[in-house]
C-alpha atoms as a PDB file:
ATOM      1  CA  UNK A   1      56.251 -48.694 -33.062  1.00  0.00           C
ATOM      2  CA  UNK A   2      57.834 -51.090 -30.424  1.00  0.00           C
ATOM      3  CA  UNK A   3      56.593 -51.673 -26.994  1.00  0.00           C
ATOM      4  CA  UNK A   4      53.605 -49.449 -26.564  1.00  0.00           C
ATOM      5  CA  UNK A   5      52.172 -46.720 -23.297  1.00  0.00           C
ATOM      6  CA  UNK A   6      51.104 -46.840 -19.507  1.00  0.00           C
ATOM      7  CA  UNK A   7      51.426 -45.104 -16.960  1.00  0.00           C
ATOM      8  CA  UNK A   8      47.956 -45.742 -15.900  1.00  0.00           C
ATOM      9  CA  UNK A   9      43.999 -44.027  -6.688  1.00  0.00           C
ATOM     10  CA  UNK A  10      42.084 -41.624  -5.594  1.00  0.00           C
ATOM     11  CA  UNK A  11      42.813 -39.210  -8.434  1.00  0.00           C
ATOM     12  CA  UNK A  12      41.376 -41.698 -10.907  1.00  0.00           C
ATOM     13  CA  UNK A  13      37.915 -40.818  -9.702  1.00  0.00           C
ATOM     14  CA  UNK A  14      38.540 -37.390 -11.130  1.00  0.00           C
ATOM     15  CA  UNK A  15      39.455 -38.954 -14.476  1.00  0.00           C
ATOM     16  CA  UNK A  16      36.760 -41.481 -15.118  1.00  0.00           C
ATOM     17  CA  UNK A  17      34.214 -41.171 -12.378  1.00  0.00           C
ATOM     18  CA  UNK A  18      35.041 -44.571 -10.945  1.00  0.00           C
ATOM     19  CA  UNK A  19      38.010 -46.711 -10.081  1.00  0.00           C
ATOM     20  CA  UNK A  20      38.720 -50.415  -9.956  1.00  0.00           C
ATOM     21  CA  UNK A  21      41.291 -52.442  -8.089  1.00  0.00           C
ATOM     22  CA  UNK A  22      44.384 -53.533  -9.938  1.00  0.00           C
ATOM     23  CA  UNK A  23      44.190 -57.249 -10.788  1.00  0.00           C
ATOM     24  CA  UNK A  24      47.402 -59.284 -10.316  1.00  0.00           C
ATOM     25  CA  UNK A  25      46.535 -61.617 -13.208  1.00  0.00           C
ATOM     26  CA  UNK A  26      46.011 -58.721 -15.611  1.00  0.00           C
ATOM     27  CA  UNK A  27      49.251 -57.062 -14.489  1.00  0.00           C
ATOM     28  CA  UNK A  28      51.127 -60.344 -14.925  1.00  0.00           C
ATOM     29  CA  UNK A  29      49.865 -60.549 -18.523  1.00  0.00           C
ATOM     30  CA  UNK A  30      50.953 -56.964 -19.219  1.00  0.00           C
ATOM     31  CA  UNK A  31      54.371 -57.683 -17.684  1.00  0.00           C
ATOM     32  CA  UNK A  32      54.753 -60.620 -20.089  1.00  0.00           C
ATOM     33  CA  UNK A  33      53.793 -58.325 -22.970  1.00  0.00           C
ATOM     34  CA  UNK A  34      56.527 -55.914 -21.938  1.00  0.00           C
ATOM     35  CA  UNK A  35      59.100 -58.676 -21.318  1.00  0.00           C
ATOM     36  CA  UNK A  36      58.465 -60.329 -24.673  1.00  0.00           C
ATOM     37  CA  UNK A  37      61.548 -60.578 -26.908  1.00  0.00           C
ATOM     38  CA  UNK A  38      61.043 -57.858 -29.526  1.00  0.00           C
ATOM     39  CA  UNK A  39      64.439 -58.112 -31.210  1.00  0.00           C
ATOM     40  CA  UNK A  40      67.434 -55.795 -31.262  1.00  0.00           C
ATOM     41  CA  UNK A  41      69.584 -53.802 -33.690  1.00  0.00           C
ATOM     42  CA  UNK A  42      66.639 -53.369 -36.046  1.00  0.00           C
ATOM     43  CA  UNK A  43      66.505 -51.438 -39.314  1.00  0.00           C
ATOM     44  CA  UNK A  44      63.356 -50.944 -41.374  1.00  0.00           C
ATOM     45  CA  UNK A  45      61.595 -48.800 -43.955  1.00  0.00           C
ATOM     46  CA  UNK A  46      58.295 -47.249 -42.940  1.00  0.00           C
ATOM     47  CA  UNK A  47      55.465 -45.672 -44.897  1.00  0.00           C
ATOM     48  CA  UNK A  48      53.050 -43.365 -43.091  1.00  0.00           C
ATOM     49  CA  UNK A  49      49.750 -42.715 -44.916  1.00  0.00           C
ATOM     50  CA  UNK A  50      47.654 -39.863 -43.526  1.00  0.00           C
ATOM     51  CA  UNK A  51      43.981 -40.056 -44.546  1.00  0.00           C
ATOM     52  CA  UNK A  52      41.625 -37.157 -43.838  1.00  0.00           C
ATOM     53  CA  UNK A  53      37.852 -37.323 -43.345  1.00  0.00           C
ATOM     54  CA  UNK A  54      37.292 -36.890 -47.082  1.00  0.00           C
ATOM     55  CA  UNK A  55      39.578 -39.783 -47.977  1.00  0.00           C
ATOM     56  CA  UNK A  56      42.448 -37.628 -49.261  1.00  0.00           C
ATOM     57  CA  UNK A  57      45.839 -39.197 -48.630  1.00  0.00           C
ATOM     58  CA  UNK A  58      49.307 -37.856 -47.884  1.00  0.00           C
ATOM     59  CA  UNK A  59      52.205 -40.335 -47.909  1.00  0.00           C
ATOM     60  CA  UNK A  60      55.445 -39.995 -45.949  1.00  0.00           C
ATOM     61  CA  UNK A  61      58.418 -42.368 -46.126  1.00  0.00           C
ATOM     62  CA  UNK A  62      60.838 -43.012 -43.289  1.00  0.00           C
ATOM     63  CA  UNK A  63      63.941 -44.997 -42.430  1.00  0.00           C
ATOM     64  CA  UNK A  64      64.127 -46.350 -38.868  1.00  0.00           C
ATOM     65  CA  UNK A  65      66.931 -47.672 -36.642  1.00  0.00           C
ATOM     66  CA  UNK A  66      66.487 -49.208 -33.189  1.00  0.00           C
ATOM     67  CA  UNK A  67      68.942 -50.524 -30.618  1.00  0.00           C
ATOM     68  CA  UNK A  68      68.764 -51.764 -27.033  1.00  0.00           C
ATOM     69  CA  UNK A  69      71.191 -50.316 -24.496  1.00  0.00           C
ATOM     70  CA  UNK A  70      70.892 -52.585 -21.490  1.00  0.00           C
ATOM     71  CA  UNK A  71      67.227 -52.430 -20.514  1.00  0.00           C
ATOM     72  CA  UNK A  72      66.700 -49.151 -22.408  1.00  0.00           C
ATOM     73  CA  UNK A  73      65.819 -48.743 -26.094  1.00  0.00           C
ATOM     74  CA  UNK A  74      67.060 -46.077 -28.495  1.00  0.00           C
ATOM     75  CA  UNK A  75      65.298 -45.307 -31.785  1.00  0.00           C
ATOM     76  CA  UNK A  76      66.263 -42.954 -34.605  1.00  0.00           C
ATOM     77  CA  UNK A  77      63.961 -42.159 -37.526  1.00  0.00           C
ATOM     78  CA  UNK A  78      64.489 -40.015 -40.609  1.00  0.00           C
ATOM     79  CA  UNK A  79      61.816 -38.876 -43.041  1.00  0.00           C
ATOM     80  CA  UNK A  80      63.057 -39.462 -46.605  1.00  0.00           C
ATOM     81  CA  UNK A  81      60.094 -38.061 -48.586  1.00  0.00           C
ATOM     82  CA  UNK A  82      58.184 -35.980 -49.618  1.00  0.00           C
ATOM     83  CA  UNK A  83      60.327 -32.868 -49.935  1.00  0.00           C
ATOM     84  CA  UNK A  84      58.456 -30.823 -47.303  1.00  0.00           C
ATOM     85  CA  UNK A  85      59.439 -33.255 -44.525  1.00  0.00           C
ATOM     86  CA  UNK A  86      62.640 -34.766 -45.986  1.00  0.00           C
ATOM     87  CA  UNK A  87      65.521 -34.959 -43.452  1.00  0.00           C
ATOM     88  CA  UNK A  88      63.202 -34.387 -40.487  1.00  0.00           C
ATOM     89  CA  UNK A  89      64.567 -36.628 -37.745  1.00  0.00           C
ATOM     90  CA  UNK A  90      63.181 -38.101 -34.522  1.00  0.00           C
ATOM     91  CA  UNK A  91      65.308 -39.537 -31.715  1.00  0.00           C
ATOM     92  CA  UNK A  92      63.894 -41.413 -28.708  1.00  0.00           C
ATOM     93  CA  UNK A  93      65.453 -42.807 -25.540  1.00  0.00           C
ATOM     94  CA  UNK A  94      62.894 -45.188 -24.014  1.00  0.00           C
ATOM     95  CA  UNK A  95      64.080 -45.830 -20.444  1.00  0.00           C
ATOM     96  CA  UNK A  96      63.182 -49.023 -18.578  1.00  0.00           C
ATOM     97  CA  UNK A  97      63.234 -47.173 -15.233  1.00  0.00           C
ATOM     98  CA  UNK A  98      59.596 -46.092 -14.641  1.00  0.00           C
ATOM     99  CA  UNK A  99      60.810 -43.181 -12.496  1.00  0.00           C
ATOM    100  CA  UNK A 100      62.804 -41.707 -15.394  1.00  0.00           C
ATOM    101  CA  UNK A 101      60.984 -39.760 -18.114  1.00  0.00           C
ATOM    102  CA  UNK A 102      61.694 -40.902 -21.661  1.00  0.00           C
ATOM    103  CA  UNK A 103      63.645 -38.419 -23.807  1.00  0.00           C
ATOM    104  CA  UNK A 104      62.540 -37.405 -27.310  1.00  0.00           C
ATOM    105  CA  UNK A 105      63.955 -34.889 -29.788  1.00  0.00           C
ATOM    106  CA  UNK A 106      62.613 -33.728 -33.166  1.00  0.00           C
ATOM    107  CA  UNK A 107      64.950 -32.140 -35.733  1.00  0.00           C
ATOM    108  CA  UNK A 108      63.318 -29.693 -38.136  1.00  0.00           C
ATOM    109  CA  UNK A 109      65.629 -29.098 -41.141  1.00  0.00           C
ATOM    110  CA  UNK A 110      63.761 -26.026 -42.422  1.00  0.00           C
ATOM    111  CA  UNK A 111      64.535 -24.267 -39.132  1.00  0.00           C
ATOM    112  CA  UNK A 112      67.851 -26.085 -38.624  1.00  0.00           C
ATOM    113  CA  UNK A 113      66.621 -26.582 -35.081  1.00  0.00           C
ATOM    114  CA  UNK A 114      66.289 -29.519 -32.688  1.00  0.00           C
ATOM    115  CA  UNK A 115      63.286 -29.417 -30.378  1.00  0.00           C
ATOM    116  CA  UNK A 116      63.173 -31.478 -27.200  1.00  0.00           C
ATOM    117  CA  UNK A 117      59.689 -32.930 -26.677  1.00  0.00           C
ATOM    118  CA  UNK A 118      58.664 -31.881 -23.162  1.00  0.00           C
ATOM    119  CA  UNK A 119      56.404 -34.088 -21.043  1.00  0.00           C
ATOM    120  CA  UNK A 120      53.557 -31.625 -21.526  1.00  0.00           C
ATOM    121  CA  UNK A 121      53.833 -32.041 -25.314  1.00  0.00           C
ATOM    122  CA  UNK A 122      53.929 -35.856 -25.511  1.00  0.00           C
ATOM    123  CA  UNK A 123      50.168 -36.115 -25.998  1.00  0.00           C
ATOM    124  CA  UNK A 124      50.525 -34.054 -29.182  1.00  0.00           C
ATOM    125  CA  UNK A 125      50.328 -35.471 -32.697  1.00  0.00           C
ATOM    126  CA  UNK A 126      53.490 -37.042 -34.102  1.00  0.00           C
ATOM    127  CA  UNK A 127      54.113 -35.380 -37.477  1.00  0.00           C
ATOM    128  CA  UNK A 128      50.399 -34.856 -38.213  1.00  0.00           C
ATOM    129  CA  UNK A 129      49.521 -38.508 -37.623  1.00  0.00           C
ATOM    130  CA  UNK A 130      46.993 -40.095 -35.269  1.00  0.00           C
ATOM    131  CA  UNK A 131      49.862 -41.420 -33.152  1.00  0.00           C
ATOM    132  CA  UNK A 132      51.067 -39.100 -30.420  1.00  0.00           C
ATOM    133  CA  UNK A 133      54.603 -38.819 -29.077  1.00  0.00           C
ATOM    134  CA  UNK A 134      53.790 -41.047 -26.088  1.00  0.00           C
ATOM    135  CA  UNK A 135      52.661 -43.764 -28.517  1.00  0.00           C
ATOM    136  CA  UNK A 136      56.236 -43.885 -29.781  1.00  0.00           C
ATOM    137  CA  UNK A 137      57.528 -45.397 -26.521  1.00  0.00           C
ATOM    138  CA  UNK A 138      56.411 -48.170 -24.184  1.00  0.00           C
ATOM    139  CA  UNK A 139      53.959 -47.364 -21.428  1.00  0.00           C
ATOM    140  CA  UNK A 140      55.321 -47.549 -17.897  1.00  0.00           C
ATOM    141  CA  UNK A 141      53.345 -50.313 -16.183  1.00  0.00           C
ATOM    142  CA  UNK A 142      53.297 -48.675 -12.699  1.00  0.00           C
ATOM    143  CA  UNK A 143      51.447 -45.709 -14.238  1.00  0.00           C
ATOM    144  CA  UNK A 144      48.385 -47.827 -15.031  1.00  0.00           C
ATOM    145  CA  UNK A 145      45.905 -50.003 -13.207  1.00  0.00           C
ATOM    146  CA  UNK A 146      44.815 -53.170 -15.045  1.00  0.00           C
ATOM    147  CA  UNK A 147      41.908 -55.590 -14.991  1.00  0.00           C
ATOM    148  CA  UNK A 148      40.644 -58.297 -17.354  1.00  0.00           C
ATOM    149  CA  UNK A 149      37.174 -57.395 -18.592  1.00  0.00           C
ATOM    150  CA  UNK A 150      36.597 -60.366 -20.912  1.00  0.00           C
ATOM    151  CA  UNK A 151      38.095 -63.033 -23.163  1.00  0.00           C
ATOM    152  CA  UNK A 152      37.123 -63.313 -26.813  1.00  0.00           C
ATOM    153  CA  UNK A 153      38.313 -64.178 -30.307  1.00  0.00           C
ATOM    154  CA  UNK A 154      39.670 -61.491 -32.633  1.00  0.00           C
ATOM    155  CA  UNK A 155      40.534 -62.331 -36.232  1.00  0.00           C
ATOM    156  CA  UNK A 156      40.835 -66.026 -35.355  1.00  0.00           C
ATOM    157  CA  UNK A 157      43.035 -65.476 -32.298  1.00  0.00           C
ATOM    158  CA  UNK A 158      42.052 -65.873 -28.630  1.00  0.00           C
ATOM    159  CA  UNK A 159      42.690 -62.680 -26.669  1.00  0.00           C
ATOM    160  CA  UNK A 160      42.353 -61.137 -23.250  1.00  0.00           C
ATOM    161  CA  UNK A 161      40.664 -57.733 -23.249  1.00  0.00           C
ATOM    162  CA  UNK A 162      42.410 -55.758 -20.520  1.00  0.00           C
ATOM    163  CA  UNK A 163      41.269 -52.381 -19.275  1.00  0.00           C
ATOM    164  CA  UNK A 164      44.120 -49.994 -18.463  1.00  0.00           C
ATOM    165  CA  UNK A 165      43.289 -46.907 -16.456  1.00  0.00           C
ATOM    166  CA  UNK A 166      45.685 -44.035 -15.759  1.00  0.00           C
ATOM    167  CA  UNK A 167      46.524 -43.824 -12.059  1.00  0.00           C
ATOM    168  CA  UNK A 168      46.725 -40.027 -12.070  1.00  0.00           C
ATOM    169  CA  UNK A 169      45.712 -36.923 -13.971  1.00  0.00           C
ATOM    170  CA  UNK A 170      49.396 -36.299 -14.685  1.00  0.00           C
ATOM    171  CA  UNK A 171      49.715 -39.668 -16.430  1.00  0.00           C
ATOM    172  CA  UNK A 172      46.565 -39.035 -18.476  1.00  0.00           C
ATOM    173  CA  UNK A 173      47.816 -35.569 -19.436  1.00  0.00           C
ATOM    174  CA  UNK A 174      51.210 -36.865 -20.544  1.00  0.00           C
ATOM    175  CA  UNK A 175      50.008 -39.894 -22.513  1.00  0.00           C
ATOM    176  CA  UNK A 176      46.856 -38.203 -23.799  1.00  0.00           C
ATOM    177  CA  UNK A 177      44.748 -41.154 -22.643  1.00  0.00           C
ATOM    178  CA  UNK A 178      42.633 -41.650 -19.537  1.00  0.00           C
ATOM    179  CA  UNK A 179      41.748 -45.263 -20.315  1.00  0.00           C
ATOM    180  CA  UNK A 180      42.422 -47.991 -22.892  1.00  0.00           C
ATOM    181  CA  UNK A 181      41.114 -51.410 -23.763  1.00  0.00           C
ATOM    182  CA  UNK A 182      44.071 -53.571 -24.798  1.00  0.00           C
ATOM    183  CA  UNK A 183      43.473 -56.774 -26.786  1.00  0.00           C
ATOM    184  CA  UNK A 184      46.352 -59.160 -25.986  1.00  0.00           C
ATOM    185  CA  UNK A 185      46.858 -62.376 -27.944  1.00  0.00           C
ATOM    186  CA  UNK A 186      47.111 -65.436 -25.696  1.00  0.00           C
ATOM    187  CA  UNK A 187      49.497 -67.339 -27.958  1.00  0.00           C
ATOM    188  CA  UNK A 188      52.311 -64.788 -28.167  1.00  0.00           C
ATOM    189  CA  UNK A 189      51.535 -61.893 -25.759  1.00  0.00           C
ATOM    190  CA  UNK A 190      51.341 -59.277 -28.523  1.00  0.00           C
ATOM    191  CA  UNK A 191      48.907 -56.367 -28.781  1.00  0.00           C
ATOM    192  CA  UNK A 192      46.542 -56.920 -31.703  1.00  0.00           C
ATOM    193  CA  UNK A 193      43.947 -54.174 -31.095  1.00  0.00           C
ATOM    194  CA  UNK A 194      43.387 -51.244 -28.727  1.00  0.00           C
ATOM    195  CA  UNK A 195      40.728 -48.658 -27.971  1.00  0.00           C
ATOM    196  CA  UNK A 196      41.927 -45.409 -26.387  1.00  0.00           C
ATOM    197  CA  UNK A 197      39.848 -42.751 -24.598  1.00  0.00           C
ATOM    198  CA  UNK A 198      41.464 -39.364 -25.238  1.00  0.00           C
ATOM    199  CA  UNK A 199      41.913 -37.388 -22.046  1.00  0.00           C
ATOM    200  CA  UNK A 200      40.556 -34.196 -23.583  1.00  0.00           C
ATOM    201  CA  UNK A 201      38.070 -33.539 -26.368  1.00  0.00           C
ATOM    202  CA  UNK A 202      36.041 -36.725 -25.992  1.00  0.00           C
ATOM    203  CA  UNK A 203      37.390 -38.431 -29.133  1.00  0.00           C
ATOM    204  CA  UNK A 204      38.305 -42.109 -29.335  1.00  0.00           C
ATOM    205  CA  UNK A 205      41.228 -43.744 -31.098  1.00  0.00           C
ATOM    206  CA  UNK A 206      41.174 -47.296 -32.453  1.00  0.00           C
ATOM    207  CA  UNK A 207      44.398 -49.188 -33.132  1.00  0.00           C
ATOM    208  CA  UNK A 208      44.390 -52.321 -35.276  1.00  0.00           C
ATOM    209  CA  UNK A 209      47.362 -54.531 -36.112  1.00  0.00           C
ATOM    210  CA  UNK A 210      46.491 -55.555 -39.663  1.00  0.00           C
ATOM    211  CA  UNK A 211      49.595 -57.591 -40.432  1.00  0.00           C
ATOM    212  CA  UNK A 212      52.089 -59.298 -38.144  1.00  0.00           C
ATOM    213  CA  UNK A 213      54.929 -61.548 -39.171  1.00  0.00           C
ATOM    214  CA  UNK A 214      57.563 -63.693 -37.473  1.00  0.00           C
ATOM    215  CA  UNK A 215      61.039 -62.528 -38.523  1.00  0.00           C
ATOM    216  CA  UNK A 216      64.103 -64.335 -37.163  1.00  0.00           C
ATOM    217  CA  UNK A 217      61.812 -65.888 -34.541  1.00  0.00           C
ATOM    218  CA  UNK A 218      60.445 -62.511 -33.388  1.00  0.00           C
ATOM    219  CA  UNK A 219      56.830 -61.351 -33.915  1.00  0.00           C
ATOM    220  CA  UNK A 220      56.986 -57.994 -35.715  1.00  0.00           C
ATOM    221  CA  UNK A 221      54.195 -55.641 -36.767  1.00  0.00           C
ATOM    222  CA  UNK A 222      54.104 -55.061 -40.535  1.00  0.00           C
ATOM    223  CA  UNK A 223      50.981 -52.886 -40.819  1.00  0.00           C
ATOM    224  CA  UNK A 224      49.159 -50.913 -38.135  1.00  0.00           C
ATOM    225  CA  UNK A 225      46.148 -48.606 -38.443  1.00  0.00           C
ATOM    226  CA  UNK A 226      45.154 -45.851 -35.986  1.00  0.00           C
ATOM    227  CA  UNK A 227      41.728 -44.269 -36.517  1.00  0.00           C
ATOM    228  CA  UNK A 228      40.425 -41.223 -34.672  1.00  0.00           C
ATOM    229  CA  UNK A 229      36.649 -41.000 -34.279  1.00  0.00           C
ATOM    230  CA  UNK A 230      34.046 -38.732 -32.768  1.00  0.00           C
ATOM    231  CA  UNK A 231      31.136 -41.049 -32.090  1.00  0.00           C
ATOM    232  CA  UNK A 232      30.736 -43.084 -35.279  1.00  0.00           C
ATOM    233  CA  UNK A 233      32.295 -40.399 -37.472  1.00  0.00           C
ATOM    234  CA  UNK A 234      35.889 -40.947 -38.617  1.00  0.00           C
ATOM    235  CA  UNK A 235      37.857 -37.712 -38.273  1.00  0.00           C
ATOM    236  CA  UNK A 236      41.249 -38.956 -39.459  1.00  0.00           C
ATOM    237  CA  UNK A 237      43.198 -42.178 -39.981  1.00  0.00           C
ATOM    238  CA  UNK A 238      46.870 -43.135 -40.122  1.00  0.00           C
ATOM    239  CA  UNK A 239      48.187 -46.274 -41.801  1.00  0.00           C
ATOM    240  CA  UNK A 240      51.712 -47.326 -40.886  1.00  0.00           C
ATOM    241  CA  UNK A 241      53.406 -49.956 -43.054  1.00  0.00           C
ATOM    242  CA  UNK A 242      56.769 -51.424 -42.098  1.00  0.00           C
ATOM    243  CA  UNK A 243      58.921 -53.197 -44.703  1.00  0.00           C
ATOM    244  CA  UNK A 244      62.472 -54.418 -45.212  1.00  0.00           C
ATOM    245  CA  UNK A 245      62.758 -55.314 -41.516  1.00  0.00           C
ATOM    246  CA  UNK A 246      66.213 -56.592 -40.574  1.00  0.00           C
ATOM    247  CA  UNK A 247      67.239 -57.660 -37.066  1.00  0.00           C
ATOM    248  CA  UNK A 248      70.637 -57.970 -35.406  1.00  0.00           C
ATOM    249  CA  UNK A 249      72.388 -55.428 -37.664  1.00  0.00           C
ATOM    250  CA  UNK A 250      75.127 -54.604 -35.105  1.00  0.00           C
ATOM    251  CA  UNK A 251      74.249 -50.905 -35.003  1.00  0.00           C
ATOM    252  CA  UNK A 252      76.656 -48.577 -33.174  1.00  0.00           C
ATOM    253  CA  UNK A 253      75.398 -46.699 -30.103  1.00  0.00           C
ATOM    254  CA  UNK A 254      77.200 -43.646 -31.527  1.00  0.00           C
ATOM    255  CA  UNK A 255      74.506 -43.149 -34.167  1.00  0.00           C
ATOM    256  CA  UNK A 256      71.788 -42.524 -31.548  1.00  0.00           C
ATOM    257  CA  UNK A 257      72.882 -38.982 -30.729  1.00  0.00           C
ATOM    258  CA  UNK A 258      71.521 -35.482 -31.317  1.00  0.00           C
ATOM    259  CA  UNK A 259      74.569 -34.815 -33.506  1.00  0.00           C
ATOM    260  CA  UNK A 260      73.614 -37.703 -35.795  1.00  0.00           C
ATOM    261  CA  UNK A 261      69.953 -36.628 -35.666  1.00  0.00           C
ATOM    262  CA  UNK A 262      70.966 -33.237 -37.063  1.00  0.00           C
ATOM    263  CA  UNK A 263      73.396 -34.730 -39.586  1.00  0.00           C
ATOM    264  CA  UNK A 264      70.746 -36.935 -41.163  1.00  0.00           C
ATOM    265  CA  UNK A 265      71.099 -40.211 -43.048  1.00  0.00           C
END
């Protein structure tokens, strides 16, 4: 859930009905967010809780591995339970080069088939959650235009509220978002809250970092909520809890391959 989105002048009028000029100060803040040390060679256990509009819950457990390769990041995730999703795997190559599309593959054990996630599909739901595939990688900063809309205090922390607007219809289509408000903590340049305007359907998504912890000197998210709403009505919610986080585990690059994705844990 590291490093989140982007991508983000004329075409913007078609997206939102207005456009604003990119602000250097806002972009500098977002660059510091992206350049922040987020650790390397990370292993963790994750619990995804899917909550429908009636409050019914489905729980999915995962094991995650992440490694930097130069400026790029590779992540491999395996679902470990329940039985209907066990051994499903997800592999991501998050490239630093903004001109290079990130690569993502999903392995479906029931079909014994690996599906490459095409750009047109990255706005789709990740495994039935309220996160989409584009949420699973960092946004490319050149794809978005930024401006500071206000400063405020959120949960005891001073933040900048930065508006991010997709610079083209193609960016909005791929990420699934035409615009976001990003709440950036001033003390550590981490995202603590976000509001996303979905590019189609008119729904909104609200991200909240509920728990963050410093591990080996690195700020890491421990619990994140994403809620999808239509007006004031909650349509669905996803709670992501991350435990047993270990950094600098000397992971081999050889494990971040499609072959390993299909082999499983």
